Amino acid sequence: MSGQCSICLGEYDEPVCIPCGHVYCVGCITDVVNRPDEAVTARCPTCRTEFHLVVPDLTYLPKKYHPFVISPLRRIYLPAPTPASPSPSTSSLLKAEEQSRAALSQLEAEVAKYKSRVATYRETEEMLMQQCERHQAKAHAYREREWEARKEVRRLGKEARDVGERVMELEGSLERVIDGGRRAEERAGRLEGEVGRLRKE
């Protein structure tokens, strides 16, 4: 804690604290409370809070109450003020400003580089999106063609089964015709034998 005494407006000289919490130089607050009109009480110069000046005689006070008897002026200890830092020179300020400008220029160059990269990435993204849309359109067309081809395969399969069944029917008919022809040949052979026998007779 550091500051100025509100009575003498200077740095604290042996600072003391009164019961209300305000701090003053011991000499300043002593001069205030030693005025002729002050007897056993005084008022804080800042908040006008009244406090007692007379402390009971400890000789006639039981020892168990001695710790509670506190002087109205309590000594406090303040840290030594830190020395003010010297103001920077003009050359150091110019150097710092030059460094700041150089850093700013570097940052602006990096920002421009990143903006260029972002623009390139956006162009690449648009090109990839267009390619993706073309591939999706081709895939859709291929799916439609595949569906039509599968329909055609199913139709051709049905026709092949029908043709197979027809071929089987024709093969059965051909076998019956062949059997009939064979029986006709056998019958013709028997008839020729019968005719030859009849001629001999």
mmCIF file of C-alpha atoms in Angstrom:
data_model
loop_
_atom_site.group_PDB
_atom_site.id
_atom_site.type_symbol
_atom_site.label_atom_id
_atom_site.label_comp_id
_atom_site.label_asym_id
_atom_site.label_seq_id
_atom_site.Cartn_x
_atom_site.Cartn_y
_atom_site.Cartn_z
ATOM 1 C CA MET A 1 0.000 0.000 0.000
ATOM 2 C CA SER A 2 1.315 3.420 -0.883
ATOM 3 C CA GLY A 3 -0.144 6.871 -1.271
ATOM 4 C CA GLN A 4 -0.405 10.275 0.320
ATOM 5 C CA CYS A 5 -1.708 11.445 3.662
ATOM 6 C CA SER A 6 -4.981 13.307 3.186
ATOM 7 C CA ILE A 7 -3.993 15.819 5.927
ATOM 8 C CA CYS A 8 -0.510 16.935 4.860
ATOM 9 C CA LEU A 9 -0.952 15.768 1.215
ATOM 10 C CA GLY A 10 2.531 14.216 1.315
ATOM 11 C CA GLU A 11 3.984 10.753 1.477
ATOM 12 C CA TYR A 12 3.172 8.893 4.698
ATOM 13 C CA ASP A 13 5.575 9.540 7.568
ATOM 14 C CA GLU A 14 5.183 6.758 10.168
ATOM 15 C CA PRO A 15 1.663 5.855 9.004
ATOM 16 C CA VAL A 16 -0.958 4.846 11.574
ATOM 17 C CA CYS A 17 -4.494 3.573 11.175
ATOM 18 C CA ILE A 18 -7.458 4.748 13.243
ATOM 19 C CA PRO A 19 -10.442 2.459 14.077
ATOM 20 C CA CYS A 20 -12.484 3.503 11.016
ATOM 21 C CA GLY A 21 -9.678 2.254 8.723
ATOM 22 C CA HIS A 22 -8.282 5.535 7.378
ATOM 23 C CA VAL A 23 -4.497 6.005 7.399
ATOM 24 C CA TYR A 24 -2.593 9.166 8.297
ATOM 25 C CA CYS A 25 0.859 10.253 9.364
ATOM 26 C CA VAL A 26 1.264 9.815 13.100
ATOM 27 C CA GLY A 27 2.185 13.513 13.499
ATOM 28 C CA CYS A 28 -0.761 14.711 11.410
ATOM 29 C CA ILE A 29 -3.432 12.723 13.267
ATOM 30 C CA THR A 30 -1.808 13.618 16.616
ATOM 31 C CA ASP A 31 -2.102 17.326 15.807
ATOM 32 C CA VAL A 32 -5.763 16.806 14.892
ATOM 33 C CA VAL A 33 -6.752 14.958 18.087
ATOM 34 C CA ASN A 34 -4.711 17.267 20.351
ATOM 35 C CA ARG A 35 -6.888 20.282 19.661
ATOM 36 C CA PRO A 36 -8.268 22.010 22.759
ATOM 37 C CA ASP A 37 -11.867 21.081 21.969
ATOM 38 C CA GLU A 38 -11.021 17.360 21.864
ATOM 39 C CA ALA A 39 -11.228 15.583 25.233
ATOM 40 C CA VAL A 40 -11.741 11.840 25.262
ATOM 41 C CA THR A 41 -13.045 11.418 21.709
ATOM 42 C CA ALA A 42 -12.103 12.646 18.259
ATOM 43 C CA ARG A 43 -13.489 12.448 14.739
ATOM 44 C CA CYS A 44 -11.859 11.063 11.638
ATOM 45 C CA PRO A 45 -10.857 13.946 9.321
ATOM 46 C CA THR A 46 -12.129 11.988 6.315
ATOM 47 C CA CYS A 47 -15.366 10.209 7.294
ATOM 48 C CA ARG A 48 -16.096 12.081 10.558
ATOM 49 C CA THR A 49 -16.457 8.797 12.464
ATOM 50 C CA GLU A 50 -16.011 9.317 16.186
ATOM 51 C CA PHE A 51 -13.386 7.235 18.047
ATOM 52 C CA HIS A 52 -12.137 7.181 21.626
ATOM 53 C CA LEU A 53 -8.794 8.640 22.663
ATOM 54 C CA VAL A 54 -8.601 7.385 26.248
ATOM 55 C CA VAL A 55 -7.386 3.846 26.957
ATOM 56 C CA PRO A 56 -8.341 2.247 30.294
ATOM 57 C CA ASP A 57 -5.581 1.808 32.854
ATOM 58 C CA LEU A 58 -4.517 -1.810 32.604
ATOM 59 C CA THR A 59 -3.505 -1.788 36.261
ATOM 60 C CA TYR A 60 -7.135 -1.859 37.338
ATOM 61 C CA LEU A 61 -8.327 -4.140 34.522
ATOM 62 C CA PRO A 62 -8.268 -7.944 34.843
ATOM 63 C CA LYS A 63 -5.514 -9.536 32.722
ATOM 64 C CA LYS A 64 -8.000 -11.580 30.730
ATOM 65 C CA TYR A 65 -9.265 -8.312 29.194
ATOM 66 C CA HIS A 66 -5.833 -6.894 28.386
ATOM 67 C CA PRO A 67 -5.730 -8.419 24.818
ATOM 68 C CA PHE A 68 -8.953 -6.588 23.946
ATOM 69 C CA VAL A 69 -7.602 -3.171 24.902
ATOM 70 C CA ILE A 70 -6.322 -1.649 21.663
ATOM 71 C CA SER A 71 -4.852 1.775 21.138
ATOM 72 C CA PRO A 72 -6.902 3.977 18.773
ATOM 73 C CA LEU A 73 -3.737 4.572 16.746
ATOM 74 C CA ARG A 74 -2.272 1.402 15.257
ATOM 75 C CA ARG A 75 1.107 1.474 13.549
ATOM 76 C CA ILE A 76 1.110 0.044 10.036
ATOM 77 C CA TYR A 77 3.949 -0.705 7.642
ATOM 78 C CA LEU A 78 3.827 0.245 3.986
ATOM 79 C CA PRO A 79 6.100 -1.178 1.259
ATOM 80 C CA ALA A 80 8.687 1.140 -0.118
ATOM 81 C CA PRO A 81 7.514 2.859 -3.287
ATOM 82 C CA THR A 82 8.960 1.388 -6.455
ATOM 83 C CA PRO A 83 11.142 3.800 -8.403
ATOM 84 C CA ALA A 84 9.510 5.202 -11.477
ATOM 85 C CA SER A 85 10.707 3.576 -14.628
ATOM 86 C CA PRO A 86 12.682 5.945 -16.848
ATOM 87 C CA SER A 87 10.821 7.220 -19.832
ATOM 88 C CA PRO A 88 11.939 5.640 -23.084
ATOM 89 C CA SER A 89 14.171 7.737 -25.242
ATOM 90 C CA THR A 90 13.181 9.029 -28.665
ATOM 91 C CA SER A 91 15.611 6.699 -30.416
ATOM 92 C CA SER A 92 14.168 3.648 -28.678
ATOM 93 C CA LEU A 93 10.657 4.807 -29.560
ATOM 94 C CA LEU A 94 11.643 5.252 -33.224
ATOM 95 C CA LYS A 95 13.295 1.845 -33.198
ATOM 96 C CA ALA A 96 10.194 0.254 -31.681
ATOM 97 C CA GLU A 97 7.995 2.006 -34.233
ATOM 98 C CA GLU A 98 10.232 0.788 -37.062
ATOM 99 C CA GLN A 99 10.073 -2.755 -35.723
ATOM 100 C CA SER A 100 6.291 -2.509 -35.457
ATOM 101 C CA ARG A 101 6.054 -1.312 -39.054
ATOM 102 C CA ALA A 102 8.311 -4.145 -40.222
ATOM 103 C CA ALA A 103 6.201 -6.673 -38.314
ATOM 104 C CA LEU A 104 3.036 -5.129 -39.763
ATOM 105 C CA SER A 105 4.449 -5.340 -43.299
ATOM 106 C CA GLN A 106 5.371 -8.967 -42.728
ATOM 107 C CA LEU A 107 1.887 -9.723 -41.416
ATOM 108 C CA GLU A 108 0.291 -7.979 -44.406
ATOM 109 C CA ALA A 109 2.477 -10.032 -46.775
ATOM 110 C CA GLU A 110 1.465 -13.233 -45.000
ATOM 111 C CA VAL A 111 -2.216 -12.219 -45.136
ATOM 112 C CA ALA A 112 -1.925 -11.564 -48.891
ATOM 113 C CA LYS A 113 -0.238 -14.954 -49.363
ATOM 114 C CA TYR A 114 -2.981 -16.723 -47.413
ATOM 115 C CA LYS A 115 -5.678 -14.865 -49.370
ATOM 116 C CA SER A 116 -4.070 -16.068 -52.608
ATOM 117 C CA ARG A 117 -4.036 -19.617 -51.271
ATOM 118 C CA VAL A 118 -7.687 -19.370 -50.254
ATOM 119 C CA ALA A 119 -8.631 -18.127 -53.751
ATOM 120 C CA THR A 120 -6.715 -21.045 -55.315
ATOM 121 C CA TYR A 121 -8.404 -23.504 -52.974
ATOM 122 C CA ARG A 122 -11.817 -22.076 -53.877
ATOM 123 C CA GLU A 123 -11.118 -22.419 -57.600
ATOM 124 C CA THR A 124 -9.965 -26.006 -57.047
ATOM 125 C CA GLU A 125 -13.069 -26.691 -54.974
ATOM 126 C CA GLU A 126 -15.352 -25.345 -57.723
ATOM 127 C CA MET A 127 -13.546 -27.447 -60.348
ATOM 128 C CA LEU A 128 -13.851 -30.563 -58.182
ATOM 129 C CA MET A 129 -17.547 -29.865 -57.598
ATOM 130 C CA GLN A 130 -18.124 -29.589 -61.348
ATOM 131 C CA GLN A 131 -16.261 -32.851 -61.949
ATOM 132 C CA CYS A 132 -18.261 -34.510 -59.186
ATOM 133 C CA GLU A 133 -21.532 -33.339 -60.731
ATOM 134 C CA ARG A 134 -20.444 -34.698 -64.152
ATOM 135 C CA HIS A 135 -19.501 -38.034 -62.604
ATOM 136 C CA GLN A 136 -22.815 -38.191 -60.766
ATOM 137 C CA ALA A 137 -24.698 -37.504 -64.032
ATOM 138 C CA LYS A 138 -22.706 -40.240 -65.798
ATOM 139 C CA ALA A 139 -23.326 -42.660 -62.933
ATOM 140 C CA HIS A 140 -27.054 -41.920 -63.128
ATOM 141 C CA ALA A 141 -27.045 -42.563 -66.891
ATOM 142 C CA TYR A 142 -25.096 -45.812 -66.371
ATOM 143 C CA ARG A 143 -27.599 -46.947 -63.741
ATOM 144 C CA GLU A 144 -30.483 -46.292 -66.128
ATOM 145 C CA ARG A 145 -28.714 -48.197 -68.927
ATOM 146 C CA GLU A 146 -27.921 -51.051 -66.551
ATOM 147 C CA TRP A 147 -31.564 -51.230 -65.523
ATOM 148 C CA GLU A 148 -32.666 -51.325 -69.176
ATOM 149 C CA ALA A 149 -30.026 -53.979 -69.939
ATOM 150 C CA ARG A 150 -31.232 -56.107 -67.039
ATOM 151 C CA LYS A 151 -34.795 -55.817 -68.290
ATOM 152 C CA GLU A 152 -33.608 -56.911 -71.753
ATOM 153 C CA VAL A 153 -31.679 -59.826 -70.240
ATOM 154 C CA ARG A 154 -34.778 -60.953 -68.352
ATOM 155 C CA ARG A 155 -36.858 -60.682 -71.524
ATOM 156 C CA LEU A 156 -34.303 -62.597 -73.590
ATOM 157 C CA GLY A 157 -34.066 -65.217 -70.869
ATOM 158 C CA LYS A 158 -37.820 -65.707 -70.932
ATOM 159 C CA GLU A 159 -37.734 -65.966 -74.741
ATOM 160 C CA ALA A 160 -34.854 -68.470 -74.521
ATOM 161 C CA ARG A 161 -36.860 -70.590 -72.086
ATOM 162 C CA ASP A 162 -39.874 -70.410 -74.406
ATOM 163 C CA VAL A 163 -37.705 -71.376 -77.406
ATOM 164 C CA GLY A 164 -36.179 -74.235 -75.417
ATOM 165 C CA GLU A 165 -39.608 -75.534 -74.514
ATOM 166 C CA ARG A 166 -40.670 -75.235 -78.186
ATOM 167 C CA VAL A 167 -37.520 -77.067 -79.299
ATOM 168 C CA MET A 168 -38.249 -79.825 -76.801
ATOM 169 C CA GLU A 169 -41.785 -80.086 -78.158
ATOM 170 C CA LEU A 170 -40.444 -80.212 -81.738
ATOM 171 C CA GLU A 171 -37.874 -82.830 -80.785
ATOM 172 C CA GLY A 172 -40.684 -84.939 -79.263
ATOM 173 C CA SER A 173 -42.718 -84.529 -82.439
ATOM 174 C CA LEU A 174 -39.664 -85.424 -84.554
ATOM 175 C CA GLU A 175 -39.092 -88.577 -82.550
ATOM 176 C CA ARG A 176 -42.724 -89.550 -83.019
ATOM 177 C CA VAL A 177 -42.437 -88.897 -86.762
ATOM 178 C CA ILE A 178 -39.222 -90.945 -86.930
ATOM 179 C CA ASP A 179 -40.899 -93.809 -85.039
ATOM 180 C CA GLY A 180 -43.877 -93.583 -87.375
ATOM 181 C CA GLY A 181 -41.554 -93.642 -90.412
ATOM 182 C CA ARG A 182 -39.683 -96.611 -89.018
ATOM 183 C CA ARG A 183 -42.940 -98.492 -88.434
ATOM 184 C CA ALA A 184 -44.095 -97.506 -91.932
ATOM 185 C CA GLU A 185 -40.861 -98.862 -93.412
ATOM 186 C CA GLU A 186 -41.273 -102.080 -91.480
ATOM 187 C CA ARG A 187 -44.867 -102.370 -92.651
ATOM 188 C CA ALA A 188 -43.834 -101.582 -96.214
ATOM 189 C CA GLY A 189 -41.188 -104.307 -95.941
ATOM 190 C CA ARG A 190 -43.751 -106.769 -94.745
ATOM 191 C CA LEU A 191 -46.106 -105.768 -97.531
ATOM 192 C CA GLU A 192 -43.369 -106.180 -100.154
ATOM 193 C CA GLY A 193 -42.608 -109.633 -98.731
ATOM 194 C CA GLU A 194 -46.264 -110.466 -98.874
ATOM 195 C CA VAL A 195 -46.482 -109.185 -102.455
ATOM 196 C CA GLY A 196 -43.475 -111.257 -103.480
ATOM 197 C CA ARG A 197 -44.933 -114.332 -101.886
ATOM 198 C CA LEU A 198 -48.208 -113.732 -103.651
ATOM 199 C CA ARG A 199 -46.391 -113.384 -106.981
ATOM 200 C CA LYS A 200 -44.619 -116.675 -106.480
ATOM 201 C CA GLU A 201 -47.857 -118.352 -105.842
#
